[in-house]
Short mmCIF file of C-alpha atoms in Angstrom, two decimals:
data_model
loop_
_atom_site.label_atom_id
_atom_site.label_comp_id
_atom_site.label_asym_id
_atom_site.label_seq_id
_atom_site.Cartn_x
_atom_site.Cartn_y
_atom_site.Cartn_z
CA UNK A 1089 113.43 143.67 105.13
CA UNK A 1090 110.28 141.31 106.53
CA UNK A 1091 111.86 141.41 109.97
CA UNK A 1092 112.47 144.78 110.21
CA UNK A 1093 109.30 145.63 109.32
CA UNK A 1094 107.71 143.46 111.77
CA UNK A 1095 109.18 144.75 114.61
CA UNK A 1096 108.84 148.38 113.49
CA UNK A 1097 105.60 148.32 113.86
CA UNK A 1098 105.34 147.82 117.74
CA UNK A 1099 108.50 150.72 118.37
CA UNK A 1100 106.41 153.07 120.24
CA UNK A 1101 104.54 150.49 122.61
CA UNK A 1102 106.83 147.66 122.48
CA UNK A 1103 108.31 147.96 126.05
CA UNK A 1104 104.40 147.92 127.45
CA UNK A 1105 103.63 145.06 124.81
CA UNK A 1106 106.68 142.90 126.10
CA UNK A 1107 105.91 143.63 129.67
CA UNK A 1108 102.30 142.13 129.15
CA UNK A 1109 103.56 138.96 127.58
CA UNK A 1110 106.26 138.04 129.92
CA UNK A 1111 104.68 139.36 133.27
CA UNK A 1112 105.54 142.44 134.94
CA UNK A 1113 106.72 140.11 138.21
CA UNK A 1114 109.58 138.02 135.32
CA UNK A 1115 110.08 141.25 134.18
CA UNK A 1116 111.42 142.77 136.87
CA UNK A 1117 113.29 139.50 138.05
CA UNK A 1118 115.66 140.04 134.49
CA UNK A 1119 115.52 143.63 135.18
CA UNK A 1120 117.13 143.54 138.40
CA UNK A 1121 119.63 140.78 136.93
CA UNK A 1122 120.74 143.21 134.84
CA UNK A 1123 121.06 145.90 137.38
CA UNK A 1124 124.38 143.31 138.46
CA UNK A 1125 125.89 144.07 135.47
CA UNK A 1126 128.93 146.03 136.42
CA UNK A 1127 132.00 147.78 135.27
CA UNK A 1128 131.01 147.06 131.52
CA UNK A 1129 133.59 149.46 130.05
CA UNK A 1130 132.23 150.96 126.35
CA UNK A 1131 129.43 148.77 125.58
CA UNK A 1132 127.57 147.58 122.62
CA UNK A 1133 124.32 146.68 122.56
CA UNK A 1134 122.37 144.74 119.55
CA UNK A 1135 119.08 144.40 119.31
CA UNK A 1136 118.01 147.30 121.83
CA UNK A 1137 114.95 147.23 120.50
CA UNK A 1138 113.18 150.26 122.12
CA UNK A 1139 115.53 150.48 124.88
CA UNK A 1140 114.49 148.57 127.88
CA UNK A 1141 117.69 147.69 128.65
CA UNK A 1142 119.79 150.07 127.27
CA UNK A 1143 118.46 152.20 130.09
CA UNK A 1144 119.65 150.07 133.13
CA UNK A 1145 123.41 148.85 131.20
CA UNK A 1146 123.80 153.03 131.05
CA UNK A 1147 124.24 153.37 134.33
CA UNK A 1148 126.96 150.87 134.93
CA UNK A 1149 129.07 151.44 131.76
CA UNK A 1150 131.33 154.81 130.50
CA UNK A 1151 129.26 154.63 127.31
CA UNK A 1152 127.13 152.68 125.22
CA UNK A 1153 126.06 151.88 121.58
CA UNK A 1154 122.51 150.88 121.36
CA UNK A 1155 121.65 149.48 117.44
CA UNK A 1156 119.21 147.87 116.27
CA UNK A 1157 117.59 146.91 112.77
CA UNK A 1158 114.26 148.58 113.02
CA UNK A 1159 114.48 151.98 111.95
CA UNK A 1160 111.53 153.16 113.94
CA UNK A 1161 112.99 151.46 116.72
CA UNK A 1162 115.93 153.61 116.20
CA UNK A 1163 113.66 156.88 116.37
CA UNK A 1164 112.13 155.71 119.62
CA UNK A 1165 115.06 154.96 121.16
CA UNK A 1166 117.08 158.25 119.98
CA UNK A 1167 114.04 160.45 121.67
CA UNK A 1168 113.97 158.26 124.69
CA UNK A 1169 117.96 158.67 125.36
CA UNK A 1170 118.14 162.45 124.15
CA UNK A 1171 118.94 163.62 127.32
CA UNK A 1172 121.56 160.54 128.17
CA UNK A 1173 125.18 161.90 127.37
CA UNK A 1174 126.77 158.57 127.56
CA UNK A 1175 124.17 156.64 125.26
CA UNK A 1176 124.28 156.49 121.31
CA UNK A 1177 121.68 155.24 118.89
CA UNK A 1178 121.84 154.11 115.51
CA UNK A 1179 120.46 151.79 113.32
CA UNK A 1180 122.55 148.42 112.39
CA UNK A 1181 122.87 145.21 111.40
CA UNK A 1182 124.04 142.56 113.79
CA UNK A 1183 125.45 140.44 111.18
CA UNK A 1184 127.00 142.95 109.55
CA UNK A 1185 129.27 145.40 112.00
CA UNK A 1186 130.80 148.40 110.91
CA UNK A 1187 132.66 149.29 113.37
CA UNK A 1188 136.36 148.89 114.32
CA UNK A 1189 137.89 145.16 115.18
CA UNK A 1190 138.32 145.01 118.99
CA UNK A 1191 137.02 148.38 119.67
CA UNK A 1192 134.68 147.35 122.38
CA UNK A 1193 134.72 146.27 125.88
CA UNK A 1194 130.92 144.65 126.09
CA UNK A 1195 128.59 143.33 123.43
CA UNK A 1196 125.14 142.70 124.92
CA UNK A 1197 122.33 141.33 122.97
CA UNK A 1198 118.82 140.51 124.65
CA UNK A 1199 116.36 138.29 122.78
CA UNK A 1200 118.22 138.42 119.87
CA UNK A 1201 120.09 134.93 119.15
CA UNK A 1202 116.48 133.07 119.34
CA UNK A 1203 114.83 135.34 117.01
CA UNK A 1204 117.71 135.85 114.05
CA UNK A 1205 118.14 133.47 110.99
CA UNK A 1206 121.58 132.53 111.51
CA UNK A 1207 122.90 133.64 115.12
CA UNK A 1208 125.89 132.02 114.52
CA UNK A 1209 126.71 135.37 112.19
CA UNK A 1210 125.85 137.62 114.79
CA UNK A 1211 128.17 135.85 117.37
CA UNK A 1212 130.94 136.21 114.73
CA UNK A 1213 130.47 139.71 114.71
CA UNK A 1214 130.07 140.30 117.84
CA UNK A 1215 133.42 138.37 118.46
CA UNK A 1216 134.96 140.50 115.79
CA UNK A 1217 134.25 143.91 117.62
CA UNK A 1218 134.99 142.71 121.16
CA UNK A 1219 138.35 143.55 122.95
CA UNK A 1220 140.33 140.81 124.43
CA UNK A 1221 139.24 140.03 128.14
CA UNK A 1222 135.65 141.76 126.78
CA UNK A 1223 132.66 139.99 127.92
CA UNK A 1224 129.91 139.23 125.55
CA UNK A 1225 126.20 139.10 127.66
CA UNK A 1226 123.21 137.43 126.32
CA UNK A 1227 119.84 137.27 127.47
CA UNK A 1228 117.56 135.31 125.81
CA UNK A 1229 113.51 134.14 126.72
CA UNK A 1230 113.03 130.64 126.69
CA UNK A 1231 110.39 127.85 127.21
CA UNK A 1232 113.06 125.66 128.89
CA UNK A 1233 112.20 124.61 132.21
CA UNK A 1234 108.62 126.18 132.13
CA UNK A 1235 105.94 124.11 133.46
CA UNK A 1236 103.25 123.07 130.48
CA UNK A 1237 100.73 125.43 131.43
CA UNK A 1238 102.63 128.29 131.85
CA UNK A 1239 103.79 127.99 128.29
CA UNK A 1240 99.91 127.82 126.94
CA UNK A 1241 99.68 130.59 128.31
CA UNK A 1242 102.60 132.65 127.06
CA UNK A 1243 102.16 131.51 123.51
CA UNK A 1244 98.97 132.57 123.86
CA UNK A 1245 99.66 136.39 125.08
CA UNK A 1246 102.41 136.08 122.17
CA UNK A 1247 100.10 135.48 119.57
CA UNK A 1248 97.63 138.00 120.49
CA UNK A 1249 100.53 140.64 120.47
CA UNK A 1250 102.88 139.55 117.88
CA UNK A 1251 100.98 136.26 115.76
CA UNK A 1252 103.37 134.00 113.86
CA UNK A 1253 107.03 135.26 113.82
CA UNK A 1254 107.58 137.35 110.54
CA UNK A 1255 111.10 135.23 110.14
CA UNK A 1256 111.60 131.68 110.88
CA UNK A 1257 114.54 131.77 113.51
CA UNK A 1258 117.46 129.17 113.42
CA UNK A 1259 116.75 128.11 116.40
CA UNK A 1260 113.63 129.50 118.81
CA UNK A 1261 114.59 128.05 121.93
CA UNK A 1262 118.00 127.95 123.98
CA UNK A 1263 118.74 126.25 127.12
CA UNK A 1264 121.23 126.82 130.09
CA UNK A 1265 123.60 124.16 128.43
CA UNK A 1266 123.22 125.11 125.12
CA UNK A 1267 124.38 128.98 125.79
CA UNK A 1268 127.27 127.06 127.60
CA UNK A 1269 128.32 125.22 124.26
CA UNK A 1270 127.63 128.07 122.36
CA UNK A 1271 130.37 129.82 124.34
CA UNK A 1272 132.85 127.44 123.99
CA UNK A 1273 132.00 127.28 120.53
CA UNK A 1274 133.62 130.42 120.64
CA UNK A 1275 136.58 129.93 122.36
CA UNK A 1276 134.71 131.86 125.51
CA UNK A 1277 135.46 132.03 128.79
CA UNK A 1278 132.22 130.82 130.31
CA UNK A 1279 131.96 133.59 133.67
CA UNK A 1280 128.13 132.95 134.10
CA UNK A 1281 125.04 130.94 132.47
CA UNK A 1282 121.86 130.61 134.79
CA UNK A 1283 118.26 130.80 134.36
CA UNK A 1284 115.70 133.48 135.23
CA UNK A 1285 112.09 133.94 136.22
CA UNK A 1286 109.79 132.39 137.98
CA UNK A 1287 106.52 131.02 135.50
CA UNK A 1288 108.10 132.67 132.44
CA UNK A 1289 111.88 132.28 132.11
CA UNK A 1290 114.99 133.98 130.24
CA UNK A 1291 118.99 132.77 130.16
CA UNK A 1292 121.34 135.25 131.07
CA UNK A 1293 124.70 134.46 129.51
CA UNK A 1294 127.86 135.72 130.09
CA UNK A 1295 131.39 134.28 128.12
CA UNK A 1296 134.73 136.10 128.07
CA UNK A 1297 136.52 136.48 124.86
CA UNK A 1298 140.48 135.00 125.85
#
């Protein structure tokens, strides 16, 4: 698949890669965001990527599911988490879940939605595995609310990393309002929708399936 493969290649550097092209200082304002996160229950996570996150949601969940498309990804993230007795990696498919209706108390997905063909399918799914009263937590990079010059330059560090995205996304961009109609789309509970960052910036969503 074109996308896995693009993303495969950057499994054993990516965290370094992303941290360059969003700035350490935005970085670590999402980080420490996510650090909030409590009391998440038995988590899944889509997208994990190499596992940036998956290491801070560990610590304030009984267990979590880190997937992700990218089979090298995978492999990174399994050697990364050996050690972690409450964290499981596998490869998956975020549009297609195999996993048991309702059987989950979180679904978190970082810069996923933007970058997918159809994230409308992966909110389906997503819905599908969730328990009743579970939350489902987005986080997704945007150029929303950036000033013009600050975006020059972060689609110019993009490029240089990554070039032209290896699949054409639905939709590249999100804002604050849009993750709220999203939601209720979905029948969600909206809990939480706000912006991050300071020159680069990211939405951190958070709905509750009634």
């Amino acid at each position: 698949m074109e996308k896995e493969k693009f993303w495969s290649q950057y499994a054993d550097s990516f965290d370094e890669l992303i941290e360059y092209v969003i700035g350490t200082k935005d970085m670590d304002i999402v980080k420490n965001e996510i650090t909030k996160l409590k009391n998440l229950g038995n988590v899944l996570e889509l997208g994990c990527g190499s596992g940036i996150y998956t290491n801070i949601l560990s610590k304030n969940c009984k267990s979590i599911l880190a997937t992700d498309l990218s089979k090298e990804m995978v492999e990174y993230a399994k050697s990364k988490f050996s050690s972690c007795e409450n964290v499981k990696v596998e490869q998956g498919d975020a549009t297609n879940l195999q996993y048991e209706e309702e059987s989950f108390d979180t679904v978190y997905m970082a810069n996923l939605l933007h970058v997918v063909p159809d994230y409308n399918a992966v909110m389906e799914q997503a819905l599908k595995v969730l328990k009743k009263n579970g939350k489902i937590i987005t986080l997704d990079f945007t150029m929303d609310g950036m000033r013009f010059i600050d975006k020059i330059s972060l689609i110019y560090r993009f490029m240089k990393v990554w070039g032209k995205p290896a699949v054409k996304a639905k939709k590249s961009k999100f804002s604050v309002s849009e993750i709220e109609e999203l939601f209720k789309d979905y029948n969600l509970k909206v809990e939480n929708v706000k912006m991050l960052g300071n020159k680069n910036k990211a939405i951190l969503g958070i709905g509750i399936k009634p």
